[in-house]
Structures are given as C-alpha cells and as structure tokens.
C-alpha cells in the first residue's frame, strides 16, 4: 500500500491524537506497564477534550509537522518545535502494525532534521526501537522523568514565598522569560502565552522579586524556581489548590534529578507511575534540579 507523507495541519489534530493513543496503548502492553487507561474509550474521549487546545497549539507553532497516510488514514506523525535555538521533538508516533516498515524513519527525518540548532532535545520513551533512532541522530539520555501522584490534601509548608495569580500580560511574560533564561538557557514566549490561556499561571515572589513560576489546573507544570529549597512550598501550594478544586489526583512530571521535589513528594506518600521517560539532548543544558516539566510532557 502506498504511503503518502504530507505536512500536517490544524485539521489533523484529532486524527494524530488517535494515533498517539493507539501507539501508547501498544507500548503499554509491550512494556508490561499495566496502566489500563488507554483501553478505556470514555477516558480517552475525556482526555481529548482536555488536550485539544494543546494539540491545536502544537499544530500552530510547529516548526515541522508531518503525517503519514495510507488509503486516507493517518498512520503516523511526527512534530517538532524550534524556540530560541532549541529544536525539540514533541511527538513521534506510528500505529501498531505500521511500525518497522520505514514510516518512522521517514517521519523522523522530516520532523527532526539537523538544521543548525544551538541544541536538540527529545523527551523520549524507553522503547528500544525509538531509542536506537534517537541515538543515531546524536541525542543522548541526560536523566529520567517519572510522574509522581497522590490524592491531594490541604498541605502547608512555612515559607516567605508569595503566590500571585497572573495572566498573559507583557510584565508577566518578561518575568518568566528571565527565569527561563537563568534555568534553561533559552526563552519561549509563545509557549507561555499559550499556557497562560490554558492553565492558571502563578509567579512566585520573594518580596517583590519573581523567583519562580508555575502552572496549575488542566495539567500541572511547568514549574521553575531559582532556589531548590523553595520546591516544598511551591508544591504544597499546588497540591492545596488541587484539593480545594476537588481534584481526585494531583501529580507532576518530575525530572528525578530534582532532589528537593523528589524528597518532598515521597515523604508525603506520592507514588511513582511505572512509565519512565528520559530527556535526551545533543549536549547537557539547563538546571533541571530546579524544574518540573509540563504535564503531559510533550515539551519542556
């Protein structure tokens, strides 16, 4: 059967979401993770309603977005974004039954081509076939990432931090940009403008000085703090917010090099989801001891 490769569009959003779901369910079964979520059609439909704005955002800002079609059906897709010199592969999925036949190789080459980026990065699954492809492209594992979760409680940690609700005004974007440059060494205003529309943003202030930021509701994160010691207070604020909103689960996509966050959450009885991802890059960058990723972790 002939495979057609074409640039993806906004109208492909739901079709590529379905490829993502079926590919993740297959990976779940092959790696014996027993997450079960992907086999629940109702849960998958509800998740689409939550993630639709994210998929539409990624379709709009993608540097490269390619889909593979056979007989009019999308059977695979890959997408990358380019922000301030960082080229990041956000998604790369092929339907079970269409893998290992060259579709993945073609999509990956189109969506993640060497293009003179200052840095290249992928938040990757540990699937061995995908890992081999990523390693050949010159990116290497830096640290693992896991989702830590629990039923939220009204947590409190004594701190001099002040938590200020913010919106997408120029002053907020400028403050967040300064923190990103300090911790990640790149800026991404378009990402934050989207997040501030999709989630509730907070600046974390010490006195009148912004020392961090975080996003809550409709998916936690990213969260960034200039001082590691402030993570217990920031996480307690986020957990308390989830409890007050009546959320059944509160969790974060956590770089396991962030010791302050790991120790705080484990001490509170949080569990680690069995699914493990890794940040891969062509060179080390960023201070991820001071960072929590966006959930879902399609991008930093």
PDB file of C-alpha atoms in Angstrom:
ATOM      1  CA  UNK A   1       0.000   0.000   0.000  1.00  0.00           C
ATOM      2  CA  UNK A   2       1.310   3.439  -0.929  1.00  0.00           C
ATOM      3  CA  UNK A   3       2.275   5.700   1.955  1.00  0.00           C
ATOM      4  CA  UNK A   4       1.835   9.430   1.428  1.00  0.00           C
ATOM      5  CA  UNK A   5       3.803  11.939   3.510  1.00  0.00           C
ATOM      6  CA  UNK A   6       2.464  15.466   3.776  1.00  0.00           C
ATOM      7  CA  UNK A   7       2.681  18.473   6.102  1.00  0.00           C
ATOM      8  CA  UNK A   8       0.226  18.228   8.984  1.00  0.00           C
ATOM      9  CA  UNK A   9      -2.442  20.846   9.571  1.00  0.00           C
ATOM     10  CA  UNK A  10      -4.675  22.000  12.404  1.00  0.00           C
ATOM     11  CA  UNK A  11      -7.434  19.796  10.966  1.00  0.00           C
ATOM     12  CA  UNK A  12      -5.300  16.705  11.647  1.00  0.00           C
ATOM     13  CA  UNK A  13      -5.339  17.265  15.406  1.00  0.00           C
ATOM     14  CA  UNK A  14      -7.906  14.621  16.374  1.00  0.00           C
ATOM     15  CA  UNK A  15      -6.524  12.075  13.904  1.00  0.00           C
ATOM     16  CA  UNK A  16      -2.995  12.360  15.281  1.00  0.00           C
ATOM     17  CA  UNK A  17      -4.356  12.170  18.821  1.00  0.00           C
ATOM     18  CA  UNK A  18      -5.879   8.795  17.939  1.00  0.00           C
ATOM     19  CA  UNK A  19      -2.515   7.618  16.586  1.00  0.00           C
ATOM     20  CA  UNK A  20      -0.919   8.742  19.854  1.00  0.00           C
ATOM     21  CA  UNK A  21      -3.488   6.809  21.924  1.00  0.00           C
ATOM     22  CA  UNK A  22      -3.133   3.565  19.961  1.00  0.00           C
ATOM     23  CA  UNK A  23       0.661   3.763  19.909  1.00  0.00           C
ATOM     24  CA  UNK A  24       0.814   4.424  23.678  1.00  0.00           C
ATOM     25  CA  UNK A  25      -1.581   1.536  24.376  1.00  0.00           C
ATOM     26  CA  UNK A  26       0.676  -0.749  22.339  1.00  0.00           C
ATOM     27  CA  UNK A  27       3.781   0.474  24.179  1.00  0.00           C
ATOM     28  CA  UNK A  28       1.977  -0.028  27.485  1.00  0.00           C
ATOM     29  CA  UNK A  29       1.246  -3.671  26.624  1.00  0.00           C
ATOM     30  CA  UNK A  30       4.731  -4.388  25.225  1.00  0.00           C
ATOM     31  CA  UNK A  31       6.462  -2.958  28.309  1.00  0.00           C
ATOM     32  CA  UNK A  32       4.009  -4.578  30.759  1.00  0.00           C
ATOM     33  CA  UNK A  33       3.189  -1.270  32.438  1.00  0.00           C
ATOM     34  CA  UNK A  34      -0.480  -2.182  33.023  1.00  0.00           C
ATOM     35  CA  UNK A  35      -1.619   1.451  33.026  1.00  0.00           C
ATOM     36  CA  UNK A  36      -5.012   0.343  31.571  1.00  0.00           C
ATOM     37  CA  UNK A  37      -6.098   3.936  30.891  1.00  0.00           C
ATOM     38  CA  UNK A  38      -5.620   3.651  27.129  1.00  0.00           C
ATOM     39  CA  UNK A  39      -8.123   0.760  26.924  1.00  0.00           C
ATOM     40  CA  UNK A  40     -10.953   2.910  28.339  1.00  0.00           C
ATOM     41  CA  UNK A  41     -12.750   4.681  25.425  1.00  0.00           C
ATOM     42  CA  UNK A  42     -14.561   7.050  27.792  1.00  0.00           C
ATOM     43  CA  UNK A  43     -11.329   8.138  29.452  1.00  0.00           C
ATOM     44  CA  UNK A  44      -9.651   8.579  26.062  1.00  0.00           C
ATOM     45  CA  UNK A  45     -12.541  10.794  24.869  1.00  0.00           C
ATOM     46  CA  UNK A  46     -12.453  12.909  28.036  1.00  0.00           C
ATOM     47  CA  UNK A  47      -8.706  13.321  27.714  1.00  0.00           C
ATOM     48  CA  UNK A  48      -9.133  14.550  24.146  1.00  0.00           C
ATOM     49  CA  UNK A  49     -11.392  17.358  25.354  1.00  0.00           C
ATOM     50  CA  UNK A  50      -8.693  18.429  27.818  1.00  0.00           C
ATOM     51  CA  UNK A  51      -5.821  18.102  25.364  1.00  0.00           C
ATOM     52  CA  UNK A  52      -7.473  19.551  22.271  1.00  0.00           C
ATOM     53  CA  UNK A  53      -6.134  23.090  22.946  1.00  0.00           C
ATOM     54  CA  UNK A  54      -2.614  21.655  23.381  1.00  0.00           C
ATOM     55  CA  UNK A  55      -2.781  19.728  20.103  1.00  0.00           C
ATOM     56  CA  UNK A  56      -4.079  22.778  18.283  1.00  0.00           C
ATOM     57  CA  UNK A  57      -1.337  24.923  19.805  1.00  0.00           C
ATOM     58  CA  UNK A  58       1.376  22.470  18.732  1.00  0.00           C
ATOM     59  CA  UNK A  59      -0.072  22.312  15.226  1.00  0.00           C
ATOM     60  CA  UNK A  60       0.055  26.107  15.036  1.00  0.00           C
ATOM     61  CA  UNK A  61       3.582  26.659  16.374  1.00  0.00           C
ATOM     62  CA  UNK A  62       5.307  23.553  14.980  1.00  0.00           C
ATOM     63  CA  UNK A  63       8.483  24.131  13.042  1.00  0.00           C
ATOM     64  CA  UNK A  64       7.980  20.748  11.349  1.00  0.00           C
ATOM     65  CA  UNK A  65       4.740  18.725  11.389  1.00  0.00           C
ATOM     66  CA  UNK A  66       4.453  15.670   9.139  1.00  0.00           C
ATOM     67  CA  UNK A  67       1.840  12.932   8.836  1.00  0.00           C
ATOM     68  CA  UNK A  68       1.916   9.593   7.005  1.00  0.00           C
ATOM     69  CA  UNK A  69      -1.291   8.450   5.327  1.00  0.00           C
ATOM     70  CA  UNK A  70      -2.378   5.163   3.798  1.00  0.00           C
ATOM     71  CA  UNK A  71      -5.727   4.932   1.984  1.00  0.00           C
ATOM     72  CA  UNK A  72      -6.710   8.279   3.508  1.00  0.00           C
ATOM     73  CA  UNK A  73      -5.982   7.193   7.103  1.00  0.00           C
ATOM     74  CA  UNK A  74      -3.300   8.853   9.222  1.00  0.00           C
ATOM     75  CA  UNK A  75      -0.987   6.030  10.339  1.00  0.00           C
ATOM     76  CA  UNK A  76       1.817   8.086  11.860  1.00  0.00           C
ATOM     77  CA  UNK A  77       3.003  11.580  12.636  1.00  0.00           C
ATOM     78  CA  UNK A  78       5.965  13.495  13.973  1.00  0.00           C
ATOM     79  CA  UNK A  79       6.266  17.089  15.103  1.00  0.00           C
ATOM     80  CA  UNK A  80       8.972  19.428  16.368  1.00  0.00           C
ATOM     81  CA  UNK A  81       9.178  22.997  17.647  1.00  0.00           C
ATOM     82  CA  UNK A  82      12.044  25.476  17.393  1.00  0.00           C
ATOM     83  CA  UNK A  83      12.443  28.052  20.174  1.00  0.00           C
ATOM     84  CA  UNK A  84      15.415  30.359  20.694  1.00  0.00           C
ATOM     85  CA  UNK A  85      17.878  27.913  19.166  1.00  0.00           C
ATOM     86  CA  UNK A  86      16.416  24.777  20.802  1.00  0.00           C
ATOM     87  CA  UNK A  87      14.998  22.213  18.377  1.00  0.00           C
ATOM     88  CA  UNK A  88      12.712  19.852  20.304  1.00  0.00           C
ATOM     89  CA  UNK A  89      10.847  16.800  19.008  1.00  0.00           C
ATOM     90  CA  UNK A  90       7.463  16.974  20.721  1.00  0.00           C
ATOM     91  CA  UNK A  91       5.766  13.857  19.298  1.00  0.00           C
ATOM     92  CA  UNK A  92       6.704  10.854  17.161  1.00  0.00           C
ATOM     93  CA  UNK A  93       4.176   8.007  16.886  1.00  0.00           C
ATOM     94  CA  UNK A  94       3.296   5.318  14.344  1.00  0.00           C
ATOM     95  CA  UNK A  95       0.308   2.958  14.564  1.00  0.00           C
ATOM     96  CA  UNK A  96       0.958  -0.639  15.648  1.00  0.00           C
ATOM     97  CA  UNK A  97       1.073  -2.767  12.526  1.00  0.00           C
ATOM     98  CA  UNK A  98       2.724   0.033  10.556  1.00  0.00           C
ATOM     99  CA  UNK A  99       5.931   0.147  12.598  1.00  0.00           C
ATOM    100  CA  UNK A 100       9.340  -1.196  11.500  1.00  0.00           C
ATOM    101  CA  UNK A 101       8.493  -0.682   7.840  1.00  0.00           C
ATOM    102  CA  UNK A 102      10.250   2.616   7.176  1.00  0.00           C
ATOM    103  CA  UNK A 103       7.405   5.003   8.049  1.00  0.00           C
ATOM    104  CA  UNK A 104       9.007   6.011  11.331  1.00  0.00           C
ATOM    105  CA  UNK A 105      12.377   6.616   9.693  1.00  0.00           C
ATOM    106  CA  UNK A 106      10.814   8.858   7.054  1.00  0.00           C
ATOM    107  CA  UNK A 107       8.711  10.842   9.544  1.00  0.00           C
ATOM    108  CA  UNK A 108      11.593  11.302  11.958  1.00  0.00           C
ATOM    109  CA  UNK A 109      13.909  12.533   9.219  1.00  0.00           C
ATOM    110  CA  UNK A 110      11.364  15.095   8.079  1.00  0.00           C
ATOM    111  CA  UNK A 111      10.311  16.335  11.533  1.00  0.00           C
ATOM    112  CA  UNK A 112      13.706  16.402  13.248  1.00  0.00           C
ATOM    113  CA  UNK A 113      16.286  17.279  10.584  1.00  0.00           C
ATOM    114  CA  UNK A 114      19.670  18.714  11.555  1.00  0.00           C
ATOM    115  CA  UNK A 115      19.175  22.413  10.913  1.00  0.00           C
ATOM    116  CA  UNK A 116      21.927  24.288  12.724  1.00  0.00           C
ATOM    117  CA  UNK A 117      20.100  24.422  16.048  1.00  0.00           C
ATOM    118  CA  UNK A 118      22.069  25.527  19.085  1.00  0.00           C
ATOM    119  CA  UNK A 119      20.702  22.460  20.889  1.00  0.00           C
ATOM    120  CA  UNK A 120      18.462  19.494  20.058  1.00  0.00           C
ATOM    121  CA  UNK A 121      16.286  17.660  22.594  1.00  0.00           C
ATOM    122  CA  UNK A 122      13.646  14.933  22.893  1.00  0.00           C
ATOM    123  CA  UNK A 123      11.525  13.804  25.836  1.00  0.00           C
ATOM    124  CA  UNK A 124      11.645  10.150  24.886  1.00  0.00           C
ATOM    125  CA  UNK A 125      10.056   6.868  25.857  1.00  0.00           C
ATOM    126  CA  UNK A 126      12.392   3.963  26.663  1.00  0.00           C
ATOM    127  CA  UNK A 127      11.157   1.917  23.709  1.00  0.00           C
ATOM    128  CA  UNK A 128      14.335   0.321  22.344  1.00  0.00           C
ATOM    129  CA  UNK A 129      13.448   0.868  18.683  1.00  0.00           C
ATOM    130  CA  UNK A 130      12.845   4.573  19.198  1.00  0.00           C
ATOM    131  CA  UNK A 131      15.930   4.885  21.425  1.00  0.00           C
ATOM    132  CA  UNK A 132      18.140   3.469  18.680  1.00  0.00           C
ATOM    133  CA  UNK A 133      16.800   6.030  16.209  1.00  0.00           C
ATOM    134  CA  UNK A 134      17.315   8.895  18.658  1.00  0.00           C
ATOM    135  CA  UNK A 135      20.861   7.832  19.496  1.00  0.00           C
ATOM    136  CA  UNK A 136      21.736   7.681  15.795  1.00  0.00           C
ATOM    137  CA  UNK A 137      20.520  11.273  15.458  1.00  0.00           C
ATOM    138  CA  UNK A 138      23.062  12.388  18.067  1.00  0.00           C
ATOM    139  CA  UNK A 139      20.950  12.901  21.192  1.00  0.00           C
ATOM    140  CA  UNK A 140      21.785  11.040  24.406  1.00  0.00           C
ATOM    141  CA  UNK A 141      19.975  10.412  27.729  1.00  0.00           C
ATOM    142  CA  UNK A 142      20.608  13.020  30.450  1.00  0.00           C
ATOM    143  CA  UNK A 143      18.124  11.977  33.173  1.00  0.00           C
ATOM    144  CA  UNK A 144      14.879  10.080  33.666  1.00  0.00           C
ATOM    145  CA  UNK A 145      11.424  11.555  34.216  1.00  0.00           C
ATOM    146  CA  UNK A 146       8.505   9.986  36.098  1.00  0.00           C
ATOM    147  CA  UNK A 147       5.018  11.058  37.055  1.00  0.00           C
ATOM    148  CA  UNK A 148       4.530  11.250  40.828  1.00  0.00           C
ATOM    149  CA  UNK A 149       0.934  11.405  42.023  1.00  0.00           C
ATOM    150  CA  UNK A 150      -1.380  11.173  45.059  1.00  0.00           C
ATOM    151  CA  UNK A 151      -4.818  12.199  46.226  1.00  0.00           C
ATOM    152  CA  UNK A 152      -4.271  15.879  47.080  1.00  0.00           C
ATOM    153  CA  UNK A 153      -4.513  17.100  50.655  1.00  0.00           C
ATOM    154  CA  UNK A 154      -4.542  20.570  52.203  1.00  0.00           C
ATOM    155  CA  UNK A 155      -0.778  20.740  52.501  1.00  0.00           C
ATOM    156  CA  UNK A 156       1.062  23.679  54.052  1.00  0.00           C
ATOM    157  CA  UNK A 157       4.790  24.466  54.260  1.00  0.00           C
ATOM    158  CA  UNK A 158       6.060  27.547  56.062  1.00  0.00           C
ATOM    159  CA  UNK A 159       7.695  29.892  53.586  1.00  0.00           C
ATOM    160  CA  UNK A 160       8.185  33.548  52.792  1.00  0.00           C
ATOM    161  CA  UNK A 161       7.125  32.950  49.196  1.00  0.00           C
ATOM    162  CA  UNK A 162       4.115  34.831  47.900  1.00  0.00           C
ATOM    163  CA  UNK A 163       1.966  33.232  45.187  1.00  0.00           C
ATOM    164  CA  UNK A 164       0.473  35.705  42.727  1.00  0.00           C
ATOM    165  CA  UNK A 165      -2.072  34.723  40.078  1.00  0.00           C
ATOM    166  CA  UNK A 166      -1.050  36.146  36.704  1.00  0.00           C
ATOM    167  CA  UNK A 167      -2.262  36.400  33.126  1.00  0.00           C
ATOM    168  CA  UNK A 168      -0.533  36.821  29.768  1.00  0.00           C
ATOM    169  CA  UNK A 169       0.486  40.473  30.142  1.00  0.00           C
ATOM    170  CA  UNK A 170       3.897  41.741  28.973  1.00  0.00           C
ATOM    171  CA  UNK A 171       5.250  42.133  32.523  1.00  0.00           C
ATOM    172  CA  UNK A 172       4.437  38.505  33.374  1.00  0.00           C
ATOM    173  CA  UNK A 173       5.952  37.179  30.138  1.00  0.00           C
ATOM    174  CA  UNK A 174       9.104  39.229  30.779  1.00  0.00           C
ATOM    175  CA  UNK A 175       9.448  37.891  34.342  1.00  0.00           C
ATOM    176  CA  UNK A 176       9.006  34.287  33.189  1.00  0.00           C
ATOM    177  CA  UNK A 177      11.474  34.840  30.346  1.00  0.00           C
ATOM    178  CA  UNK A 178      14.137  35.964  32.830  1.00  0.00           C
ATOM    179  CA  UNK A 179      13.651  32.796  34.902  1.00  0.00           C
ATOM    180  CA  UNK A 180      13.746  30.546  31.827  1.00  0.00           C
ATOM    181  CA  UNK A 181      16.987  32.127  30.660  1.00  0.00           C
ATOM    182  CA  UNK A 182      18.526  31.607  34.099  1.00  0.00           C
ATOM    183  CA  UNK A 183      17.472  27.958  34.420  1.00  0.00           C
ATOM    184  CA  UNK A 184      17.016  26.626  30.869  1.00  0.00           C
ATOM    185  CA  UNK A 185      19.209  28.997  28.842  1.00  0.00           C
ATOM    186  CA  UNK A 186      16.502  29.656  26.267  1.00  0.00           C
ATOM    187  CA  UNK A 187      13.277  31.652  26.091  1.00  0.00           C
ATOM    188  CA  UNK A 188       9.854  30.590  24.795  1.00  0.00           C
ATOM    189  CA  UNK A 189       7.310  33.381  24.958  1.00  0.00           C
ATOM    190  CA  UNK A 190       4.811  31.650  22.618  1.00  0.00           C
ATOM    191  CA  UNK A 191       4.685  28.592  24.885  1.00  0.00           C
ATOM    192  CA  UNK A 192       3.972  30.689  27.956  1.00  0.00           C
ATOM    193  CA  UNK A 193       1.356  32.772  26.164  1.00  0.00           C
ATOM    194  CA  UNK A 194      -0.471  29.520  25.364  1.00  0.00           C
ATOM    195  CA  UNK A 195      -0.076  28.104  28.880  1.00  0.00           C
ATOM    196  CA  UNK A 196      -1.380  31.303  30.455  1.00  0.00           C
ATOM    197  CA  UNK A 197      -4.540  30.916  28.369  1.00  0.00           C
ATOM    198  CA  UNK A 198      -4.923  27.182  29.065  1.00  0.00           C
ATOM    199  CA  UNK A 199      -3.929  26.966  32.762  1.00  0.00           C
ATOM    200  CA  UNK A 200      -3.779  29.189  35.807  1.00  0.00           C
ATOM    201  CA  UNK A 201      -0.364  30.774  35.988  1.00  0.00           C
ATOM    202  CA  UNK A 202       1.417  31.919  39.132  1.00  0.00           C
ATOM    203  CA  UNK A 203       4.511  33.953  39.790  1.00  0.00           C
ATOM    204  CA  UNK A 204       6.337  33.018  42.968  1.00  0.00           C
ATOM    205  CA  UNK A 205       7.605  36.169  44.653  1.00  0.00           C
ATOM    206  CA  UNK A 206      10.083  36.830  47.422  1.00  0.00           C
ATOM    207  CA  UNK A 207       9.248  40.347  48.443  1.00  0.00           C
ATOM    208  CA  UNK A 208       8.557  41.953  45.079  1.00  0.00           C
ATOM    209  CA  UNK A 209      11.128  39.862  43.188  1.00  0.00           C
ATOM    210  CA  UNK A 210       9.934  36.992  40.936  1.00  0.00           C
ATOM    211  CA  UNK A 211      11.884  33.868  41.931  1.00  0.00           C
ATOM    212  CA  UNK A 212       9.802  31.266  40.123  1.00  0.00           C
ATOM    213  CA  UNK A 213       6.644  30.423  38.227  1.00  0.00           C
ATOM    214  CA  UNK A 214       4.188  27.567  37.962  1.00  0.00           C
ATOM    215  CA  UNK A 215       1.011  26.462  36.208  1.00  0.00           C
ATOM    216  CA  UNK A 216      -1.939  24.700  37.819  1.00  0.00           C
ATOM    217  CA  UNK A 217      -5.251  23.200  36.632  1.00  0.00           C
ATOM    218  CA  UNK A 218      -5.786  21.372  33.338  1.00  0.00           C
ATOM    219  CA  UNK A 219      -2.393  19.729  33.860  1.00  0.00           C
ATOM    220  CA  UNK A 220       0.292  20.812  36.321  1.00  0.00           C
ATOM    221  CA  UNK A 221       3.505  22.476  35.214  1.00  0.00           C
ATOM    222  CA  UNK A 222       5.893  23.554  34.123  1.00  0.00           C
ATOM    223  CA  UNK A 223       7.263  24.866  37.420  1.00  0.00           C
ATOM    224  CA  UNK A 224      10.609  26.615  37.813  1.00  0.00           C
ATOM    225  CA  UNK A 225      12.316  28.030  40.907  1.00  0.00           C
ATOM    226  CA  UNK A 226      15.623  29.827  41.221  1.00  0.00           C
ATOM    227  CA  UNK A 227      16.179  28.202  44.636  1.00  0.00           C
ATOM    228  CA  UNK A 228      15.777  24.418  45.052  1.00  0.00           C
ATOM    229  CA  UNK A 229      14.791  24.885  48.690  1.00  0.00           C
ATOM    230  CA  UNK A 230      11.546  26.586  47.593  1.00  0.00           C
ATOM    231  CA  UNK A 231      10.098  23.457  45.967  1.00  0.00           C
ATOM    232  CA  UNK A 232       8.324  22.110  49.083  1.00  0.00           C
ATOM    233  CA  UNK A 233       6.426  25.385  49.480  1.00  0.00           C
ATOM    234  CA  UNK A 234       5.562  25.653  45.784  1.00  0.00           C
ATOM    235  CA  UNK A 235       4.443  22.025  45.567  1.00  0.00           C
ATOM    236  CA  UNK A 236       2.368  22.342  48.728  1.00  0.00           C
ATOM    237  CA  UNK A 237       0.656  25.392  47.232  1.00  0.00           C
ATOM    238  CA  UNK A 238      -0.107  23.412  44.059  1.00  0.00           C
ATOM    239  CA  UNK A 239      -1.345  20.368  45.978  1.00  0.00           C
ATOM    240  CA  UNK A 240      -3.566  22.525  48.190  1.00  0.00           C
ATOM    241  CA  UNK A 241      -5.001  24.220  45.097  1.00  0.00           C
ATOM    242  CA  UNK A 242      -5.857  20.807  43.602  1.00  0.00           C
ATOM    243  CA  UNK A 243      -7.513  19.696  46.862  1.00  0.00           C
ATOM    244  CA  UNK A 244      -9.590  22.864  47.066  1.00  0.00           C
ATOM    245  CA  UNK A 245     -10.765  22.344  43.466  1.00  0.00           C
ATOM    246  CA  UNK A 246     -11.841  18.800  44.379  1.00  0.00           C
ATOM    247  CA  UNK A 247      -9.359  17.044  42.093  1.00  0.00           C
ATOM    248  CA  UNK A 248      -9.103  13.274  42.641  1.00  0.00           C
ATOM    249  CA  UNK A 249      -5.394  13.205  41.756  1.00  0.00           C
ATOM    250  CA  UNK A 250      -2.557  15.688  41.872  1.00  0.00           C
ATOM    251  CA  UNK A 251       0.711  14.868  40.151  1.00  0.00           C
ATOM    252  CA  UNK A 252       3.765  16.236  38.384  1.00  0.00           C
ATOM    253  CA  UNK A 253       6.140  15.122  35.632  1.00  0.00           C
ATOM    254  CA  UNK A 254       9.332  15.190  37.636  1.00  0.00           C
ATOM    255  CA  UNK A 255      12.965  15.122  36.499  1.00  0.00           C
ATOM    256  CA  UNK A 256      14.403  12.714  39.051  1.00  0.00           C
ATOM    257  CA  UNK A 257      17.473  14.934  39.396  1.00  0.00           C
ATOM    258  CA  UNK A 258      15.218  17.431  41.223  1.00  0.00           C
ATOM    259  CA  UNK A 259      16.069  16.102  44.682  1.00  0.00           C
ATOM    260  CA  UNK A 260      14.130  18.704  46.646  1.00  0.00           C
ATOM    261  CA  UNK A 261      10.890  17.853  44.840  1.00  0.00           C
ATOM    262  CA  UNK A 262      11.512  14.083  44.897  1.00  0.00           C
ATOM    263  CA  UNK A 263      12.139  14.001  48.647  1.00  0.00           C
ATOM    264  CA  UNK A 264       9.189  16.276  49.450  1.00  0.00           C
ATOM    265  CA  UNK A 265       6.696  14.260  47.397  1.00  0.00           C
ATOM    266  CA  UNK A 266       7.888  10.824  48.526  1.00  0.00           C
ATOM    267  CA  UNK A 267       7.731  11.960  52.153  1.00  0.00           C
ATOM    268  CA  UNK A 268       4.077  12.881  51.521  1.00  0.00           C
ATOM    269  CA  UNK A 269       3.291   9.403  50.220  1.00  0.00           C
ATOM    270  CA  UNK A 270       3.267  10.144  46.490  1.00  0.00           C
ATOM    271  CA  UNK A 271       3.583   7.148  44.162  1.00  0.00           C
ATOM    272  CA  UNK A 272       5.692   6.802  41.015  1.00  0.00           C
ATOM    273  CA  UNK A 273       3.848   5.833  37.861  1.00  0.00           C
ATOM    274  CA  UNK A 274       5.666   2.908  36.173  1.00  0.00           C
ATOM    275  CA  UNK A 275       6.006   4.742  32.847  1.00  0.00           C
ATOM    276  CA  UNK A 276       9.517   6.198  32.547  1.00  0.00           C
ATOM    277  CA  UNK A 277      10.725   8.789  30.047  1.00  0.00           C
ATOM    278  CA  UNK A 278      14.123  10.361  29.509  1.00  0.00           C
ATOM    279  CA  UNK A 279      15.343  13.771  28.452  1.00  0.00           C
ATOM    280  CA  UNK A 280      17.731  13.256  25.567  1.00  0.00           C
ATOM    281  CA  UNK A 281      19.836  16.032  24.086  1.00  0.00           C
ATOM    282  CA  UNK A 282      22.918  16.544  21.979  1.00  0.00           C
ATOM    283  CA  UNK A 283      24.646  18.316  24.880  1.00  0.00           C
ATOM    284  CA  UNK A 284      23.876  18.924  28.557  1.00  0.00           C
ATOM    285  CA  UNK A 285      21.953  22.112  29.260  1.00  0.00           C
ATOM    286  CA  UNK A 286      19.622  23.570  31.836  1.00  0.00           C
ATOM    287  CA  UNK A 287      19.389  23.377  35.592  1.00  0.00           C
ATOM    288  CA  UNK A 288      16.726  20.688  35.908  1.00  0.00           C
ATOM    289  CA  UNK A 289      17.343  20.334  39.641  1.00  0.00           C
ATOM    290  CA  UNK A 290      15.204  23.484  39.737  1.00  0.00           C
ATOM    291  CA  UNK A 291      12.495  22.442  37.312  1.00  0.00           C
ATOM    292  CA  UNK A 292       9.323  20.373  36.844  1.00  0.00           C
ATOM    293  CA  UNK A 293       8.130  19.602  33.334  1.00  0.00           C
ATOM    294  CA  UNK A 294       4.822  20.360  31.716  1.00  0.00           C
ATOM    295  CA  UNK A 295       2.239  17.599  32.054  1.00  0.00           C
ATOM    296  CA  UNK A 296       1.710  15.982  29.580  1.00  0.00           C
ATOM    297  CA  UNK A 297       5.450  16.112  28.832  1.00  0.00           C
ATOM    298  CA  UNK A 298       5.298  16.853  25.106  1.00  0.00           C
ATOM    299  CA  UNK A 299       7.687  19.764  25.634  1.00  0.00           C
ATOM    300  CA  UNK A 300       9.917  21.080  28.373  1.00  0.00           C
TER     301      UNK A 300
END
